[in-house]
Amino acid sequence: MNQLQLMQTAINKTKMLLGAAAFVAAFTSCNKQFEDIGPDINPSFTNTGSTLNDVINNDTTYSYFKALVAKAGAAAPTAAFSNPSLRFTAFLPTNAAIRKSNPAFSSATNFANALAGSAASIVNYLITPQVLRFDSIPSTFPNLVAPTLLNPTAGTSAFNPLVSLSIFPSKRGTQGWVNNVPLTTVNGSAANAIIHNTDLLVTPPSTTLWSRISTDADMAYFKAAVQRGDSGSVGTARFDSLLNLPVGPNFTVFVPTNAAFQAVLTAQITQALVAQGVPLATAQAQAAALASSPTVFSNPALSSVLTPTNVKGLVVYHMLGAGAFTVNFPPTPTSVPTLLNTVVPTHPGVKLGATFSGPVVTAATVQGVANATPATILINPTPNPGGTSDQFFTNGVLHKINQVLLPQ
């Protein structure tokens, strides 16, 4: 027997009872829809007084946002904002919040000019055609999925009037967030809108999870694992296709660094070789060589161990079926299901936990069933491509971690 095949025993710790067809069938049958939060439990709209458009135009607290609406021109739904019969919730940044987001925005004009190309997208993304008072926002994990006025198919040949990018309000106790941005004041009102102020400018995503995974040099092993798991699959049965869908799915993906993959593969291969009598130094050298490149997943000598089904099982264990920002993680480590649970319902899932300083997450972890210690999420919420936590995409959220999650 080839010595490389002897690593079967050790690497089988990650083997999953997962069939690709069964998984895809389970996933495609449970795409999450926008949640219905029920009727307005505290009616106060009278259809009179200042409309949302009046507030934006006349409250100098929002002069930066007013300039952005003007820059958006006809693409801004100002007629709807002025209609007292319509109902909205607006997540508006104050002037101070916008300057906090980027001190270079020294004036409303400077701000609007700098974001001219995305003005319409931002304006439409910050408005949802639902009434979401703070007490209507659930505190259940991970968050509320709400539609916005931003339709990413508008102006394209694939236009679909039913498509909308989602925004994700959440709360814990008296603190609220939208996506991963804290709310500063809540339940402001206009004749046709509820207004929640945000601590920073919230912007919509424009690219997919796969666009980051497939181009980030430090995610090369995870990319190779996805591609190995996709072997023999076509269309949306392939995870690289699902992760590249611009709208529809809503995932959380925990992506181990290259070093994390190298460490676990080297350790397991070494263990297998030593168990067969290979001297430790020799085993370590052979293992390090095998694990030194993402091509480990396509190495023919390892194909009987790193099969598409086994590797796909490992990939789905790093994914949740809903978008979760670190602010949605519980303060005490708590088990949540992964996509693996769609076909193995009794699996314990992973444990998520976060440390907060006020409304801001300073540390976060995720732990697999067979991991001795939790994996650390590398906290850096700087927007894509530089950040490593709370990376927001049109089809989900990505966090980079320092360990491979082991499901058994």
Short mmCIF file of C-alpha atoms in Angstrom, two decimals:
data_model
loop_
_atom_site.label_atom_id
_atom_site.label_comp_id
_atom_site.label_asym_id
_atom_site.label_seq_id
_atom_site.Cartn_x
_atom_site.Cartn_y
_atom_site.Cartn_z
CA MET A 1 0.00 0.00 0.00
CA ASN A 2 1.25 3.51 -0.85
CA GLN A 3 2.30 5.28 2.35
CA LEU A 4 0.26 8.32 1.39
CA GLN A 5 -2.87 6.22 1.49
CA LEU A 6 -2.12 5.38 5.12
CA MET A 7 -3.32 8.83 6.18
CA GLN A 8 -6.88 7.53 5.63
CA THR A 9 -7.28 6.71 9.32
CA ALA A 10 -6.41 10.17 10.55
CA ILE A 11 -8.16 12.22 7.92
CA ASN A 12 -11.31 10.13 8.28
CA LYS A 13 -11.95 12.22 11.40
CA THR A 14 -13.30 14.82 8.99
CA LYS A 15 -15.33 12.44 6.85
CA MET A 16 -18.98 13.38 6.49
CA LEU A 17 -22.02 11.31 5.70
CA LEU A 18 -23.02 13.70 2.98
CA GLY A 19 -24.23 13.10 -0.55
CA ALA A 20 -23.94 16.05 -2.90
CA ALA A 21 -27.34 15.52 -4.49
CA ALA A 22 -29.09 15.18 -1.15
CA PHE A 23 -27.46 18.34 0.15
CA VAL A 24 -28.31 20.48 -2.85
CA ALA A 25 -31.92 19.26 -2.81
CA ALA A 26 -32.19 20.15 0.87
CA PHE A 27 -30.63 23.57 0.37
CA THR A 28 -32.62 24.66 -2.63
CA SER A 29 -35.88 23.76 -0.89
CA CYS A 30 -35.26 26.04 2.09
CA ASN A 31 -34.13 29.40 0.75
CA LYS A 32 -35.12 31.94 3.37
CA GLN A 33 -37.83 34.44 2.46
CA PHE A 34 -38.37 37.89 3.88
CA GLU A 35 -39.82 37.61 7.33
CA ASP A 36 -43.30 38.87 8.11
CA ILE A 37 -43.14 40.73 11.40
CA GLY A 38 -46.88 41.02 11.67
CA PRO A 39 -49.13 44.07 11.86
CA ASP A 40 -47.99 47.43 13.12
CA ILE A 41 -48.46 46.96 16.86
CA ASN A 42 -48.25 50.64 17.77
CA PRO A 43 -49.99 52.66 15.05
CA SER A 44 -49.11 56.34 15.06
CA PHE A 45 -49.17 57.31 11.41
CA THR A 46 -51.70 60.02 10.70
CA ASN A 47 -50.80 60.77 7.06
CA THR A 48 -50.21 64.37 8.12
CA GLY A 49 -47.17 66.39 9.09
CA SER A 50 -43.63 66.04 7.81
CA THR A 51 -43.00 63.18 5.43
CA LEU A 52 -39.71 61.32 5.19
CA ASN A 53 -38.79 63.59 2.30
CA ASP A 54 -39.52 66.66 4.44
CA VAL A 55 -37.33 65.34 7.26
CA ILE A 56 -34.42 64.66 4.91
CA ASN A 57 -34.71 68.10 3.31
CA ASN A 58 -35.40 70.22 6.39
CA ASP A 59 -33.59 68.57 9.31
CA THR A 60 -30.02 69.86 9.11
CA THR A 61 -28.89 66.77 11.02
CA TYR A 62 -29.25 64.96 7.69
CA SER A 63 -27.75 67.54 5.33
CA TYR A 64 -25.10 65.07 4.12
CA PHE A 65 -27.76 62.49 3.31
CA LYS A 66 -29.87 65.19 1.65
CA ALA A 67 -26.92 65.93 -0.63
CA LEU A 68 -26.61 62.23 -1.47
CA VAL A 69 -30.31 62.05 -2.38
CA ALA A 70 -29.85 65.05 -4.65
CA LYS A 71 -26.80 63.44 -6.25
CA ALA A 72 -28.85 60.29 -6.94
CA GLY A 73 -31.26 62.42 -8.97
CA ALA A 74 -34.18 60.61 -10.56
CA ALA A 75 -32.96 57.28 -9.16
CA ALA A 76 -33.85 58.44 -5.66
CA PRO A 77 -37.51 57.64 -4.83
CA THR A 78 -38.30 61.14 -3.58
CA ALA A 79 -41.89 60.94 -4.82
CA ALA A 80 -42.42 57.88 -2.64
CA PHE A 81 -40.70 59.58 0.30
CA SER A 82 -43.19 62.44 -0.11
CA ASN A 83 -46.27 60.23 -0.25
CA PRO A 84 -47.95 60.25 3.20
CA SER A 85 -49.94 57.12 2.35
CA LEU A 86 -46.85 54.93 1.99
CA ARG A 87 -44.90 53.35 4.86
CA PHE A 88 -41.16 53.03 5.32
CA THR A 89 -38.42 52.42 7.82
CA ALA A 90 -35.29 54.48 7.18
CA PHE A 91 -31.84 53.70 8.60
CA LEU A 92 -30.38 57.19 8.29
CA PRO A 93 -26.85 58.34 9.10
CA THR A 94 -26.52 61.75 10.65
CA ASN A 95 -23.86 64.15 9.44
CA ALA A 96 -21.70 63.13 12.40
CA ALA A 97 -22.08 59.44 11.54
CA ILE A 98 -20.93 60.05 7.98
CA ARG A 99 -17.91 62.04 9.11
CA LYS A 100 -17.12 59.26 11.60
CA SER A 101 -17.22 56.76 8.73
CA ASN A 102 -14.63 58.76 6.83
CA PRO A 103 -13.13 61.99 8.18
CA ALA A 104 -12.27 62.95 4.59
CA PHE A 105 -15.97 63.75 4.10
CA SER A 106 -15.49 67.30 5.28
CA SER A 107 -18.69 68.68 3.78
CA ALA A 108 -21.98 67.48 2.36
CA THR A 109 -20.89 68.43 -1.14
CA ASN A 110 -17.56 66.64 -0.77
CA PHE A 111 -19.35 63.54 0.50
CA ALA A 112 -21.96 63.46 -2.26
CA ASN A 113 -19.38 64.00 -4.98
CA ALA A 114 -17.13 61.26 -3.60
CA LEU A 115 -19.98 58.74 -3.66
CA ALA A 116 -21.71 59.96 -6.82
CA GLY A 117 -21.43 56.58 -8.51
CA SER A 118 -23.11 54.73 -5.66
CA ALA A 119 -25.47 57.47 -4.43
CA ALA A 120 -28.65 55.87 -5.78
CA SER A 121 -27.71 52.44 -4.44
CA ILE A 122 -27.01 53.77 -0.95
CA VAL A 123 -30.17 55.87 -0.77
CA ASN A 124 -32.39 52.98 -1.87
CA TYR A 125 -30.60 50.45 0.33
CA LEU A 126 -31.20 52.38 3.54
CA ILE A 127 -34.99 52.31 3.14
CA THR A 128 -37.22 49.29 3.70
CA PRO A 129 -40.93 49.28 2.74
CA GLN A 130 -41.81 47.78 6.11
CA VAL A 131 -42.69 49.38 9.43
CA LEU A 132 -39.94 48.27 11.81
CA ARG A 133 -40.21 49.94 15.17
CA PHE A 134 -37.45 48.92 17.52
CA ASP A 135 -39.80 46.75 19.58
CA SER A 136 -40.82 44.93 16.38
CA ILE A 137 -37.26 43.79 15.66
CA PRO A 138 -36.76 40.28 17.07
CA SER A 139 -33.78 39.35 19.21
CA THR A 140 -33.62 35.80 17.86
CA PHE A 141 -30.46 34.56 16.12
CA PRO A 142 -29.19 35.81 13.81
CA ASN A 143 -31.26 38.81 12.68
CA LEU A 144 -34.30 39.99 10.74
CA VAL A 145 -34.14 39.80 6.95
CA ALA A 146 -35.89 42.85 5.51
CA PRO A 147 -36.28 43.97 1.89
CA THR A 148 -34.97 47.33 0.75
CA LEU A 149 -35.83 49.60 -2.16
CA LEU A 150 -32.60 48.60 -3.90
CA ASN A 151 -33.18 46.22 -6.79
CA PRO A 152 -29.80 45.10 -8.17
CA THR A 153 -31.41 43.91 -11.41
CA ALA A 154 -32.77 47.38 -12.26
CA GLY A 155 -31.46 48.64 -15.56
CA THR A 156 -30.25 45.21 -16.65
CA SER A 157 -31.57 42.66 -19.13
CA ALA A 158 -32.27 40.39 -16.16
CA PHE A 159 -34.62 42.90 -14.50
CA ASN A 160 -36.99 41.30 -12.01
CA PRO A 161 -39.31 43.64 -10.08
CA LEU A 162 -39.53 41.14 -7.21
CA VAL A 163 -35.80 41.18 -6.46
CA SER A 164 -34.43 43.25 -3.60
CA LEU A 165 -31.18 43.38 -1.68
CA SER A 166 -31.77 42.64 1.99
CA ILE A 167 -30.86 44.63 5.06
CA PHE A 168 -30.47 42.97 8.46
CA PRO A 169 -31.79 44.70 11.60
CA SER A 170 -31.15 43.01 14.95
CA LYS A 171 -31.16 43.77 18.64
CA ARG A 172 -30.05 42.47 22.01
CA GLY A 173 -31.70 44.13 24.97
CA THR A 174 -31.78 47.87 24.37
CA GLN A 175 -29.03 47.87 21.75
CA GLY A 176 -29.84 47.58 18.08
CA TRP A 177 -27.86 47.17 14.88
CA VAL A 178 -28.44 47.20 11.17
CA ASN A 179 -26.05 44.75 9.54
CA ASN A 180 -23.02 45.16 11.83
CA VAL A 181 -23.50 48.88 12.48
CA PRO A 182 -24.94 50.05 15.83
CA LEU A 183 -28.12 52.10 15.99
CA THR A 184 -27.71 55.29 18.01
CA THR A 185 -31.29 56.50 18.29
CA VAL A 186 -34.44 54.63 17.35
CA ASN A 187 -38.12 55.19 16.61
CA GLY A 188 -37.87 58.67 15.19
CA SER A 189 -41.00 59.34 13.20
CA ALA A 190 -42.34 61.07 10.14
CA ALA A 191 -45.84 61.05 8.70
CA ASN A 192 -44.94 57.99 6.65
CA ALA A 193 -41.79 56.54 8.20
CA ILE A 194 -39.97 55.25 11.24
CA ILE A 195 -36.40 56.56 11.41
CA HIS A 196 -33.49 54.80 13.12
CA ASN A 197 -30.15 56.61 13.18
CA THR A 198 -26.97 54.66 12.51
CA ASP A 199 -23.53 55.11 14.07
CA LEU A 200 -21.84 54.91 10.66
CA LEU A 201 -22.85 55.11 7.03
CA VAL A 202 -24.30 51.73 5.98
CA THR A 203 -23.59 50.82 2.36
CA PRO A 204 -24.91 47.97 0.22
CA PRO A 205 -22.74 45.10 -1.01
CA SER A 206 -21.95 44.85 -4.70
CA THR A 207 -20.02 41.59 -5.13
CA THR A 208 -20.46 37.93 -4.20
CA LEU A 209 -18.83 35.69 -1.63
CA TRP A 210 -17.07 33.74 -4.36
CA SER A 211 -15.57 36.93 -5.78
CA ARG A 212 -13.61 37.26 -2.52
CA ILE A 213 -12.88 33.58 -1.91
CA SER A 214 -11.63 33.01 -5.45
CA THR A 215 -9.25 35.98 -5.46
CA ASP A 216 -7.94 36.26 -1.88
CA ALA A 217 -4.48 34.66 -1.82
CA ASP A 218 -4.93 33.65 1.83
CA MET A 219 -8.12 31.72 0.98
CA ALA A 220 -6.49 29.52 -1.67
CA TYR A 221 -6.90 26.28 0.33
CA PHE A 222 -10.58 26.92 0.97
CA LYS A 223 -11.07 27.73 -2.71
CA ALA A 224 -9.35 24.46 -3.62
CA ALA A 225 -11.54 22.58 -1.13
CA VAL A 226 -14.70 24.05 -2.69
CA GLN A 227 -13.50 23.07 -6.14
CA ARG A 228 -12.64 19.53 -5.02
CA GLY A 229 -16.06 19.18 -3.43
CA ASP A 230 -17.63 20.36 -6.68
CA SER A 231 -15.96 17.63 -8.76
CA GLY A 232 -18.56 15.95 -10.93
CA SER A 233 -21.27 18.52 -10.18
CA VAL A 234 -22.77 21.04 -12.59
CA GLY A 235 -24.73 24.29 -12.36
CA THR A 236 -26.07 25.27 -8.95
CA ALA A 237 -25.14 21.83 -7.64
CA ARG A 238 -21.65 23.35 -7.52
CA PHE A 239 -20.75 25.42 -4.50
CA ASP A 240 -18.64 27.82 -6.52
CA SER A 241 -21.86 28.59 -8.42
CA LEU A 242 -23.99 28.96 -5.27
CA LEU A 243 -21.38 31.19 -3.68
CA ASN A 244 -21.39 33.32 -6.82
CA LEU A 245 -25.16 33.85 -7.12
CA PRO A 246 -25.67 37.62 -6.82
CA VAL A 247 -29.09 37.31 -5.15
CA GLY A 248 -31.08 34.51 -3.55
CA PRO A 249 -29.00 32.61 -1.01
CA ASN A 250 -27.84 34.13 2.25
CA PHE A 251 -24.84 32.35 3.77
CA THR A 252 -22.31 32.84 6.51
CA VAL A 253 -18.92 31.41 5.52
CA PHE A 254 -16.06 30.84 7.96
CA VAL A 255 -12.92 30.69 5.82
CA PRO A 256 -9.77 29.24 7.43
CA THR A 257 -6.48 30.85 6.49
CA ASN A 258 -4.01 28.94 4.35
CA ALA A 259 -1.84 28.44 7.43
CA ALA A 260 -4.77 26.86 9.27
CA PHE A 261 -5.27 24.30 6.49
CA GLN A 262 -1.55 23.58 6.29
CA ALA A 263 -1.38 22.98 10.04
CA VAL A 264 -4.27 20.52 10.24
CA LEU A 265 -3.31 18.61 7.10
CA THR A 266 0.34 18.37 8.14
CA ALA A 267 -0.59 17.15 11.61
CA GLN A 268 -3.01 14.50 10.37
CA ILE A 269 -0.72 13.19 7.65
CA THR A 270 2.17 13.04 10.11
CA GLN A 271 0.02 11.14 12.59
CA ALA A 272 -0.99 8.59 9.97
CA LEU A 273 2.56 8.01 8.78
CA VAL A 274 4.00 7.68 12.28
CA ALA A 275 1.28 5.16 13.12
CA GLN A 276 2.64 3.03 10.28
CA GLY A 277 6.18 3.12 11.62
CA VAL A 278 7.61 5.99 9.59
CA PRO A 279 10.24 7.87 11.64
CA LEU A 280 8.84 11.12 13.02
CA ALA A 281 11.25 13.42 11.21
CA THR A 282 10.60 11.67 7.90
CA ALA A 283 6.84 11.71 8.46
CA GLN A 284 6.87 15.41 9.28
CA ALA A 285 8.87 16.23 6.16
CA GLN A 286 6.60 14.17 3.90
CA ALA A 287 3.49 15.63 5.48
CA ALA A 288 4.74 19.20 5.21
CA ALA A 289 5.54 18.68 1.53
CA LEU A 290 2.10 17.27 0.79
CA ALA A 291 0.31 20.06 2.66
CA SER A 292 2.47 22.87 1.30
CA SER A 293 0.14 23.71 -1.59
CA PRO A 294 -3.63 23.88 -2.20
CA THR A 295 -3.03 21.15 -4.78
CA VAL A 296 -3.20 18.74 -1.83
CA PHE A 297 -6.93 18.54 -2.57
CA SER A 298 -6.32 17.35 -6.13
CA ASN A 299 -3.32 15.10 -5.42
CA PRO A 300 -4.10 11.70 -7.02
CA ALA A 301 -2.28 9.91 -4.21
CA LEU A 302 -4.82 11.30 -1.74
CA SER A 303 -7.92 11.01 -3.91
CA SER A 304 -9.29 8.02 -2.00
CA VAL A 305 -9.26 10.08 1.19
CA LEU A 306 -10.01 13.60 0.00
CA THR A 307 -13.01 12.52 -2.07
CA PRO A 308 -15.47 15.13 -3.36
CA THR A 309 -18.08 13.97 -0.82
CA ASN A 310 -15.66 14.13 2.12
CA VAL A 311 -14.33 17.54 1.16
CA LYS A 312 -17.80 18.93 0.44
CA GLY A 313 -18.81 17.80 3.92
CA LEU A 314 -15.93 19.78 5.36
CA VAL A 315 -16.85 22.85 3.30
CA VAL A 316 -20.51 22.89 4.35
CA TYR A 317 -19.45 22.58 7.99
CA HIS A 318 -17.90 26.02 7.55
CA MET A 319 -21.19 27.54 6.36
CA LEU A 320 -24.42 28.70 8.00
CA GLY A 321 -27.68 28.94 6.09
CA ALA A 322 -28.24 32.56 7.19
CA GLY A 323 -26.09 35.66 7.17
CA ALA A 324 -24.68 36.32 10.65
CA PHE A 325 -22.57 39.32 11.59
CA THR A 326 -20.39 39.12 14.70
CA VAL A 327 -22.81 41.45 16.52
CA ASN A 328 -25.38 38.67 16.13
CA PHE A 329 -23.19 36.16 17.97
CA PRO A 330 -24.25 35.41 21.56
CA PRO A 331 -22.07 36.65 24.46
CA THR A 332 -21.93 33.07 25.77
CA PRO A 333 -20.75 30.36 23.34
CA THR A 334 -23.88 28.76 21.91
CA SER A 335 -24.42 25.94 19.43
CA VAL A 336 -25.96 26.83 16.07
CA PRO A 337 -26.59 24.56 13.07
CA THR A 338 -24.47 24.62 9.94
CA LEU A 339 -25.45 23.64 6.42
CA LEU A 340 -24.41 20.12 7.36
CA ASN A 341 -27.56 19.95 9.50
CA THR A 342 -29.72 20.06 6.38
CA VAL A 343 -28.77 16.42 5.81
CA VAL A 344 -27.51 15.40 9.27
CA PRO A 345 -30.13 17.05 11.53
CA THR A 346 -28.70 15.66 14.79
CA HIS A 347 -25.22 17.07 14.29
CA PRO A 348 -24.28 19.50 17.11
CA GLY A 349 -23.24 22.23 14.68
CA VAL A 350 -20.71 24.83 15.80
CA LYS A 351 -20.46 27.07 18.85
CA LEU A 352 -20.43 30.83 18.28
CA GLY A 353 -19.47 33.45 20.83
CA ALA A 354 -18.54 37.14 20.93
CA THR A 355 -17.05 39.63 23.36
CA PHE A 356 -18.56 43.11 23.30
CA SER A 357 -17.33 46.53 24.33
CA GLY A 358 -20.55 48.48 24.31
CA PRO A 359 -22.17 47.78 20.92
CA VAL A 360 -18.85 46.83 19.26
CA VAL A 361 -17.46 43.29 19.00
CA THR A 362 -13.83 43.10 20.13
CA ALA A 363 -13.41 39.31 19.85
CA ALA A 364 -15.39 36.44 18.34
CA THR A 365 -14.96 32.68 18.10
CA VAL A 366 -16.38 29.63 16.35
CA GLN A 367 -15.68 26.09 17.56
CA GLY A 368 -16.14 22.80 15.75
CA VAL A 369 -17.17 19.63 17.56
CA ALA A 370 -13.70 18.09 17.30
CA ASN A 371 -11.69 21.27 17.85
CA ALA A 372 -9.95 21.34 21.23
CA THR A 373 -10.11 25.13 21.30
CA PRO A 374 -12.31 27.67 19.51
CA ALA A 375 -11.14 29.17 16.25
CA THR A 376 -10.58 32.90 16.46
CA ILE A 377 -12.30 35.19 14.00
CA LEU A 378 -9.70 37.69 12.81
CA ILE A 379 -11.45 40.90 13.78
CA ASN A 380 -11.10 43.61 11.16
CA PRO A 381 -14.44 44.84 9.79
CA THR A 382 -12.79 47.14 7.24
CA PRO A 383 -14.81 46.74 4.04
CA ASN A 384 -13.80 44.22 1.39
CA PRO A 385 -11.14 43.47 0.23
CA GLY A 386 -9.02 44.49 3.20
CA GLY A 387 -11.14 43.25 6.08
CA THR A 388 -11.33 39.84 7.70
CA SER A 389 -14.57 39.93 9.72
CA ASP A 390 -18.13 40.98 8.87
CA GLN A 391 -17.28 41.04 5.17
CA PHE A 392 -20.66 41.72 3.57
CA PHE A 393 -21.60 40.44 0.13
CA THR A 394 -24.77 40.26 -1.93
CA ASN A 395 -25.24 36.62 -0.91
CA GLY A 396 -23.89 36.52 2.61
CA VAL A 397 -21.27 37.32 5.21
CA LEU A 398 -17.68 36.08 5.43
CA HIS A 399 -15.37 35.76 8.43
CA LYS A 400 -11.75 34.63 8.24
CA ILE A 401 -10.68 32.20 11.01
CA ASN A 402 -7.40 30.74 12.26
CA GLN A 403 -8.42 27.07 12.45
CA VAL A 404 -10.11 24.50 10.25
CA LEU A 405 -13.41 23.47 11.86
CA LEU A 406 -13.53 19.72 12.46
CA PRO A 407 -17.02 18.18 12.42
CA GLN A 408 -16.18 14.88 14.12
#
